Short mmCIF file of C-alpha atoms in Angstrom, two decimals:
data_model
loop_
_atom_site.label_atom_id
_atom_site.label_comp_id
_atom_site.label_asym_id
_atom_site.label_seq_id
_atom_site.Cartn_x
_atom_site.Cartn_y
_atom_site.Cartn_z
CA UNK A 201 0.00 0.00 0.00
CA UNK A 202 1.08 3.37 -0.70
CA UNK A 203 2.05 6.30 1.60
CA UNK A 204 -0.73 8.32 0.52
CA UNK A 205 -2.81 5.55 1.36
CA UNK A 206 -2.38 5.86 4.84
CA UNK A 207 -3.89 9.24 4.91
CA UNK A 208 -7.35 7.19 5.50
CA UNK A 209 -5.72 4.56 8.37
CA UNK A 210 -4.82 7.05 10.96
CA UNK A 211 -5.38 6.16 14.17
CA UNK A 212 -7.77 7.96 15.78
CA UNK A 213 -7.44 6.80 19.27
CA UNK A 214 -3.65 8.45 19.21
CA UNK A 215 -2.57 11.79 20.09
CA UNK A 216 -0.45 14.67 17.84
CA UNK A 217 2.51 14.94 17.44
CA UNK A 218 2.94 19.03 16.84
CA UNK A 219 6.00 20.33 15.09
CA UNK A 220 6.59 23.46 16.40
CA UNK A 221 8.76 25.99 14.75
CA UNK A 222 10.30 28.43 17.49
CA UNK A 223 12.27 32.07 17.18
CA UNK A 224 15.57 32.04 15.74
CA UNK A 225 16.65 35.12 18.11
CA UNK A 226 14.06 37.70 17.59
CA UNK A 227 11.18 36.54 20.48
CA UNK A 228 8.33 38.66 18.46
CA UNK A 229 8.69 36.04 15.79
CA UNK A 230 6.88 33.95 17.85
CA UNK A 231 3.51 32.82 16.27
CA UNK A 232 0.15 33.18 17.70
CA UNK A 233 -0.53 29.84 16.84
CA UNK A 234 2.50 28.41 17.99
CA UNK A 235 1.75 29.77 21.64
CA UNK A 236 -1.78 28.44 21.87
CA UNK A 237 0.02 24.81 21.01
CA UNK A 238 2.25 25.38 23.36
CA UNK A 239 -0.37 25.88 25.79
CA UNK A 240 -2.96 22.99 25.01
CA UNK A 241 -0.78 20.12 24.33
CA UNK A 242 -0.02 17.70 27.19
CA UNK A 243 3.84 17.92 26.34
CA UNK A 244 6.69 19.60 25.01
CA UNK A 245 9.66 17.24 24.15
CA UNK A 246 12.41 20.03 23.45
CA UNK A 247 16.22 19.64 22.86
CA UNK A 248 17.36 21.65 25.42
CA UNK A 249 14.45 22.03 28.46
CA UNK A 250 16.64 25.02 30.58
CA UNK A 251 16.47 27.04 26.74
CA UNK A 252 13.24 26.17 25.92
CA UNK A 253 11.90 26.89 29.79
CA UNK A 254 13.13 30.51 28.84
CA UNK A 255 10.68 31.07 26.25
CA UNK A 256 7.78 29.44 27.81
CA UNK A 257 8.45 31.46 31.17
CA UNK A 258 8.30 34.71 28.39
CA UNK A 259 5.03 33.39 27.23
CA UNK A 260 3.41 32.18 30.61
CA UNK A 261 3.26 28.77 28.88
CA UNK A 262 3.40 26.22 32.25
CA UNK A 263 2.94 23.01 29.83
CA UNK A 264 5.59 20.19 31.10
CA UNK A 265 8.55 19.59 29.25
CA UNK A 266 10.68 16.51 28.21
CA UNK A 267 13.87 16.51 26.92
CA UNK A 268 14.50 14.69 23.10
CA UNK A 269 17.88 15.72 21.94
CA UNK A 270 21.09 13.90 19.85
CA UNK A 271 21.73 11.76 22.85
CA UNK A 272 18.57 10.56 24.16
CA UNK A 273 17.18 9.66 20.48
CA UNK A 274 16.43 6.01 20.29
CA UNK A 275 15.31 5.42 23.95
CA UNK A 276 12.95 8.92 23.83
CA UNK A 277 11.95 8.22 20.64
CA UNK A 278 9.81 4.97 21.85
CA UNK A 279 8.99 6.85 25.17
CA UNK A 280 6.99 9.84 23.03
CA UNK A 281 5.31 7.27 20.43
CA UNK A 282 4.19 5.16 23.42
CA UNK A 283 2.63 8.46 25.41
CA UNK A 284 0.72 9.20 21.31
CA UNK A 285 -0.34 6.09 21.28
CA UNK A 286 -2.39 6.08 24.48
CA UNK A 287 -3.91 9.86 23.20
CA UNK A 288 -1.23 12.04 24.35
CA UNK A 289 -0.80 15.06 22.10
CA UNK A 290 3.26 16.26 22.29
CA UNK A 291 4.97 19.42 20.76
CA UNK A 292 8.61 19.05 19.24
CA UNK A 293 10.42 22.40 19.77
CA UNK A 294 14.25 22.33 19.11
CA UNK A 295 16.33 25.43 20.38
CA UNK A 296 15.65 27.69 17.51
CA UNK A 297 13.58 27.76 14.30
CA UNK A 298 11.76 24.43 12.40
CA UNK A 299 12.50 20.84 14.38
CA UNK A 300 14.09 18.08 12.18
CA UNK A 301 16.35 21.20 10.32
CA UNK A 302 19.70 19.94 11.27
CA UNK A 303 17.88 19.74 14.61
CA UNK A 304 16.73 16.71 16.44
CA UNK A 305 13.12 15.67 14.71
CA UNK A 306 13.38 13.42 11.78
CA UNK A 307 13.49 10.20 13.58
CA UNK A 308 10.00 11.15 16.06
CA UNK A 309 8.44 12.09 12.83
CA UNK A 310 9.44 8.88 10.74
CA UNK A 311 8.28 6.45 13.88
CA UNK A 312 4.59 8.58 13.83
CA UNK A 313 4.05 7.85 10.02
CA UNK A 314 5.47 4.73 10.07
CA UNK A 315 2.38 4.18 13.24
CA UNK A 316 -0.22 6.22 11.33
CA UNK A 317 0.02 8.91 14.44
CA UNK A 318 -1.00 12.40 12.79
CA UNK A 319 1.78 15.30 12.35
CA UNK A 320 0.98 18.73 12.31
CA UNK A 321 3.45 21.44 11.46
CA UNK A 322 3.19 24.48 13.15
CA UNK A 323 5.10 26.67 10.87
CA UNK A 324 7.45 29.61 12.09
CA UNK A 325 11.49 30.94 11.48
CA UNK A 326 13.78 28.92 9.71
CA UNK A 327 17.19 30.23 9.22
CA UNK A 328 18.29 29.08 5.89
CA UNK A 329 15.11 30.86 4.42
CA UNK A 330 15.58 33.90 6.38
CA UNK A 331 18.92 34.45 5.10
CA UNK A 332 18.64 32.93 1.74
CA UNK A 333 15.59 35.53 1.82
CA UNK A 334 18.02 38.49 2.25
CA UNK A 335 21.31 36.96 0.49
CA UNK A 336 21.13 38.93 -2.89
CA UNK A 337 21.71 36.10 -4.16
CA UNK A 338 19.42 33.97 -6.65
CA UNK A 339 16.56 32.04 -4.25
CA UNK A 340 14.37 30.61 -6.73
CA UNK A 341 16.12 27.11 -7.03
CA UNK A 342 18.64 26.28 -3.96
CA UNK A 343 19.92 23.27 -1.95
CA UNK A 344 20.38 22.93 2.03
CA UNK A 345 23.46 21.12 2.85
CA UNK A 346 22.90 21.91 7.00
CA UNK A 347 26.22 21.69 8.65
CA UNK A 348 29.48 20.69 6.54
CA UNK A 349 31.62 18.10 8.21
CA UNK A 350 33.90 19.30 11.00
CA UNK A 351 37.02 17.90 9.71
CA UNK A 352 38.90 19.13 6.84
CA UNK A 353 39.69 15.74 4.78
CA UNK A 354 35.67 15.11 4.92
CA UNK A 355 34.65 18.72 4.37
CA UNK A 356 36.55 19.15 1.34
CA UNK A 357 35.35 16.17 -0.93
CA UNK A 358 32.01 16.66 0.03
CA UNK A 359 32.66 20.64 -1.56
CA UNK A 360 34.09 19.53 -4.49
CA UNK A 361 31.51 17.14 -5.10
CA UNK A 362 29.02 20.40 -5.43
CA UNK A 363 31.71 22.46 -7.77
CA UNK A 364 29.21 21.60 -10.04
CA UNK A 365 25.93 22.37 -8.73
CA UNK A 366 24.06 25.35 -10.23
CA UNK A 367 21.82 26.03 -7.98
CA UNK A 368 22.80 28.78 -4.88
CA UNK A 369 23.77 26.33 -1.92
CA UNK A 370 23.14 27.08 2.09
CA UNK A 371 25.04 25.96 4.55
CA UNK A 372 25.34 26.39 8.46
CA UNK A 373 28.12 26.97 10.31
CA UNK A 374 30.05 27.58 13.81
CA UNK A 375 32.34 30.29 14.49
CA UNK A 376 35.19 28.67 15.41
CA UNK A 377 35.18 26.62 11.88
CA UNK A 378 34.69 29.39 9.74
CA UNK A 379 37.72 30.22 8.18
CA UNK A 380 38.85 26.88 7.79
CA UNK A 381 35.36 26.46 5.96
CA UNK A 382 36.28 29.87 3.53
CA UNK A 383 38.94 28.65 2.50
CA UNK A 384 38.05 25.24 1.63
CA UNK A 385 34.94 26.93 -0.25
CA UNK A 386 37.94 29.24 -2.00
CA UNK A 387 39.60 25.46 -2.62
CA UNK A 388 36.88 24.07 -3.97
CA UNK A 389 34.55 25.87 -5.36
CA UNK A 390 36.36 28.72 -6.47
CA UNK A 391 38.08 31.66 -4.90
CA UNK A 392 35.67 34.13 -6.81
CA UNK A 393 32.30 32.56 -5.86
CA UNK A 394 29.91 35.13 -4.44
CA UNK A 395 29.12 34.64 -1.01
CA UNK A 396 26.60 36.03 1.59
CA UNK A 397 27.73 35.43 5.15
CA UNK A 398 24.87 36.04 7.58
CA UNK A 399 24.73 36.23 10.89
CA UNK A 400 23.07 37.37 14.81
CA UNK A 401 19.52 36.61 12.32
CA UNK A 402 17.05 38.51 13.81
CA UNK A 403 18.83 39.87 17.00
CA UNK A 404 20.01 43.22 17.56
CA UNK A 405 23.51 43.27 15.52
CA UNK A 406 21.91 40.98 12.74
CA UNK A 407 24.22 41.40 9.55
CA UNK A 408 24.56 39.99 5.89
CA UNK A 409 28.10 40.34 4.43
CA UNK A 410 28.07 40.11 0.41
CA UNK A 411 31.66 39.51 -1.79
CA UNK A 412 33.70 36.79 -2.83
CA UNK A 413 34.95 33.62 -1.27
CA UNK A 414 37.86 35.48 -1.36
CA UNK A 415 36.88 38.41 0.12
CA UNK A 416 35.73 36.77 3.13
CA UNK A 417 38.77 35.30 3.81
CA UNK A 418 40.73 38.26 3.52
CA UNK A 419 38.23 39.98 6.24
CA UNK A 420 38.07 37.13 8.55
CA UNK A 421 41.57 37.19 8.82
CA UNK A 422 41.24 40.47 10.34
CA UNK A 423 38.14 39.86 12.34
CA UNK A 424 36.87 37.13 14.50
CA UNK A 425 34.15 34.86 13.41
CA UNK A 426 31.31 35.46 16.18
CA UNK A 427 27.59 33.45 16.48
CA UNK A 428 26.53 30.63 14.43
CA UNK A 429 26.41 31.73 10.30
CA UNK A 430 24.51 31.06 7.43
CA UNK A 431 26.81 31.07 4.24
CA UNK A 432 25.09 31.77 1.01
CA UNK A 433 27.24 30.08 -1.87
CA UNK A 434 26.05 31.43 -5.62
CA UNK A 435 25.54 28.21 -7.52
CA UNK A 436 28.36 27.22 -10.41
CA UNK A 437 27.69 29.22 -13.77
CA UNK A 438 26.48 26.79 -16.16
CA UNK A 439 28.85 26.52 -19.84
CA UNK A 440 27.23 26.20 -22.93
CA UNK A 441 28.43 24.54 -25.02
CA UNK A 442 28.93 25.98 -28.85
CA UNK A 443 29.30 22.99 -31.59
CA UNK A 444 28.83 23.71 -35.26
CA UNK A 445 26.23 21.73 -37.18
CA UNK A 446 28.92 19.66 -38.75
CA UNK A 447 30.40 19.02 -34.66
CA UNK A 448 26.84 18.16 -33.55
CA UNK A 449 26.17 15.72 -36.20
CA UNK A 450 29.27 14.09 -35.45
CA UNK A 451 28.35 13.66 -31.80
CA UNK A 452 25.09 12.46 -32.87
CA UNK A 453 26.56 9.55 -34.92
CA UNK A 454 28.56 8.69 -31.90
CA UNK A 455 25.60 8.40 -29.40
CA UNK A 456 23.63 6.48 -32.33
CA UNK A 457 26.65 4.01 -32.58
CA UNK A 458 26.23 3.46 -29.21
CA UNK A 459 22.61 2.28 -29.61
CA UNK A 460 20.73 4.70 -28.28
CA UNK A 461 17.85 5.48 -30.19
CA UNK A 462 17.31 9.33 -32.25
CA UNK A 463 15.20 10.44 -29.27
CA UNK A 464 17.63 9.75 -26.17
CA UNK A 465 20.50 10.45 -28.29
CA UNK A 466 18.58 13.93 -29.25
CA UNK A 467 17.68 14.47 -25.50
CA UNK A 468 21.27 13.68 -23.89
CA UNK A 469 22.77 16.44 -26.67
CA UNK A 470 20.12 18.49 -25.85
CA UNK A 471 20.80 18.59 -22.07
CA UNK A 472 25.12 19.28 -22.91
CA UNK A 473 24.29 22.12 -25.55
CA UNK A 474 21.56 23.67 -24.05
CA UNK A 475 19.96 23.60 -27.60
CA UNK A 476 16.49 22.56 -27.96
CA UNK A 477 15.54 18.90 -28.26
CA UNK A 478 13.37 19.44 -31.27
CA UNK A 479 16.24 21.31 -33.21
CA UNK A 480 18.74 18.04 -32.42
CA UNK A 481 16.35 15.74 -33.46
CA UNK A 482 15.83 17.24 -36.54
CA UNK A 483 19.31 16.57 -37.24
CA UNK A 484 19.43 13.05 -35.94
CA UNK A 485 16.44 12.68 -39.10
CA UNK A 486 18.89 13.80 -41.39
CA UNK A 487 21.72 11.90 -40.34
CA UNK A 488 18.90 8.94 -41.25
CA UNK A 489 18.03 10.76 -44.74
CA UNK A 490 22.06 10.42 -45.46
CA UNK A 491 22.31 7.08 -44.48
#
């Protein structure tokens, strides 16, 4: 049976499981909605209970917590779907912005739709939109890669393997790994990538700082990385390729000889040239007409 199917088996005895997106710094973000959840479920299972008590005390919100962070996963994870299952309802908070964002989440929220126990999201900040938002840079296609690996001689093959990529890429990252990040980006990626670098989102000395790869290395080497960052990466500029008639027919021949048929061998040319399909194929007819 499909997942869609199980839109109609839900189990109505169980509770909700309420995915609750919290400020990323600024406390007015907070939704109207988002309180009232806060306030009605039976539980909050948050990452970090002493940060999360802060905001509830700022709200008056006296719901009980539990705590479901990186360490406590598999064990906590069986503890909330039991307390669903008996027609508990339970908000997910992590310490800032949307839960299961490179935040604990993903595995609570798998186990419920794997047990037909309904999810609702509560929407509300999410960093990498915020500043992607504000980045200058193209937003309209983009990929989240969360939080690079810590180490150098992980970090940097998982770059290269996006030199390619054309679409703008987001990334987190800690202070104290940020110029070891730049200049892997400068590495490899490219020195004269545009980059946004934001930080403090929301909070009183919020900034976005726009220039190269370079750029940003040269300032951080004056200046201390401070607060958690955002980095904005503009995606690779894609190369057309130019091929005379004469080139392309050639290539044509070469895909045909190596059985694909005139309409994948049109499409795959299609997709390295950035020439329309229709054009190609027209050619791969000819090529027949000569034969």
């Amino acid at each position: 049976m499909s997942q869609h199917a199980t839109i109609a088996l839900m189990d109505a005895n169980a509770g909700t499981l309420y995915i609750v997106g919290t400020p990323i710094g600024n406390l007015e973000d907070m939704t109207v909605r988002a309180v009232r959840i806060l306030q009605t479920v039976d539980l909050i299972a948050a990452e970090d209970t002493r940060h999360t008590g802060k905001l509830l005390h700022h709200f008056q919100i006296k719901t009980p917590q539990i705590s479901y962070h990186e360490h406590n996963l598999t064990t906590r994870t069986s503890e909330l779907l039991s307390r669903l299952q008996q027609g508990r309802s339970i908000a997910l908070v992590s310490d800032a912005g949307m839960p299961g964002i490179s935040d604990p989440g993903y595995e609570l929220v798998k186990a419920c739709a794997d047990e037909a126990i309904t999810v609702v999201p509560i929407p509300g900040a999410s960093a990498v939109i915020t500043a992607l938002s504000a980045s200058g840079l193209p937003s309209d296609r983009f990929i989240f890669e969360g939080f690079l690996p810590a180490k150098s001689q992980a970090r940097r093959p998982h770059l290269e393997s996006l030199r390619s990529e054309s679409r703008t890429i987001v990334f987190y990252e800690s202070p104290h790994r940020l110029r070891a990040t730049l200049q892997d980006l400068a590495d490899m990626l490219g020195s004269d990538r545009s980059i946004t670098l934001a930080r403090e989102l929301t909070k009183l000395h919020e900034e976005f700082w726009r220039g190269t790869v370079d750029e940003a290395i040269e300032l951080y080497l004056k200046r201390e990385p401070q607060g958690e960052y955002t980095i904005i990466v503009a995606g690779a500029e894609s190369v057309q390729v130019v091929l005379s008639e004469t080139a392309l027919k050639s290539e044509l021949q070469s895909l045909l000889d190596q059985g694909l048929s005139r309409s994948d061998a049109s499409r795959q040319l299609a997709q390295q040239t950035s020439l329309p399909r229709r054009q190609i194929y027209q050619l791969a007819l000819s090529l027949l007409d000569q034969s």
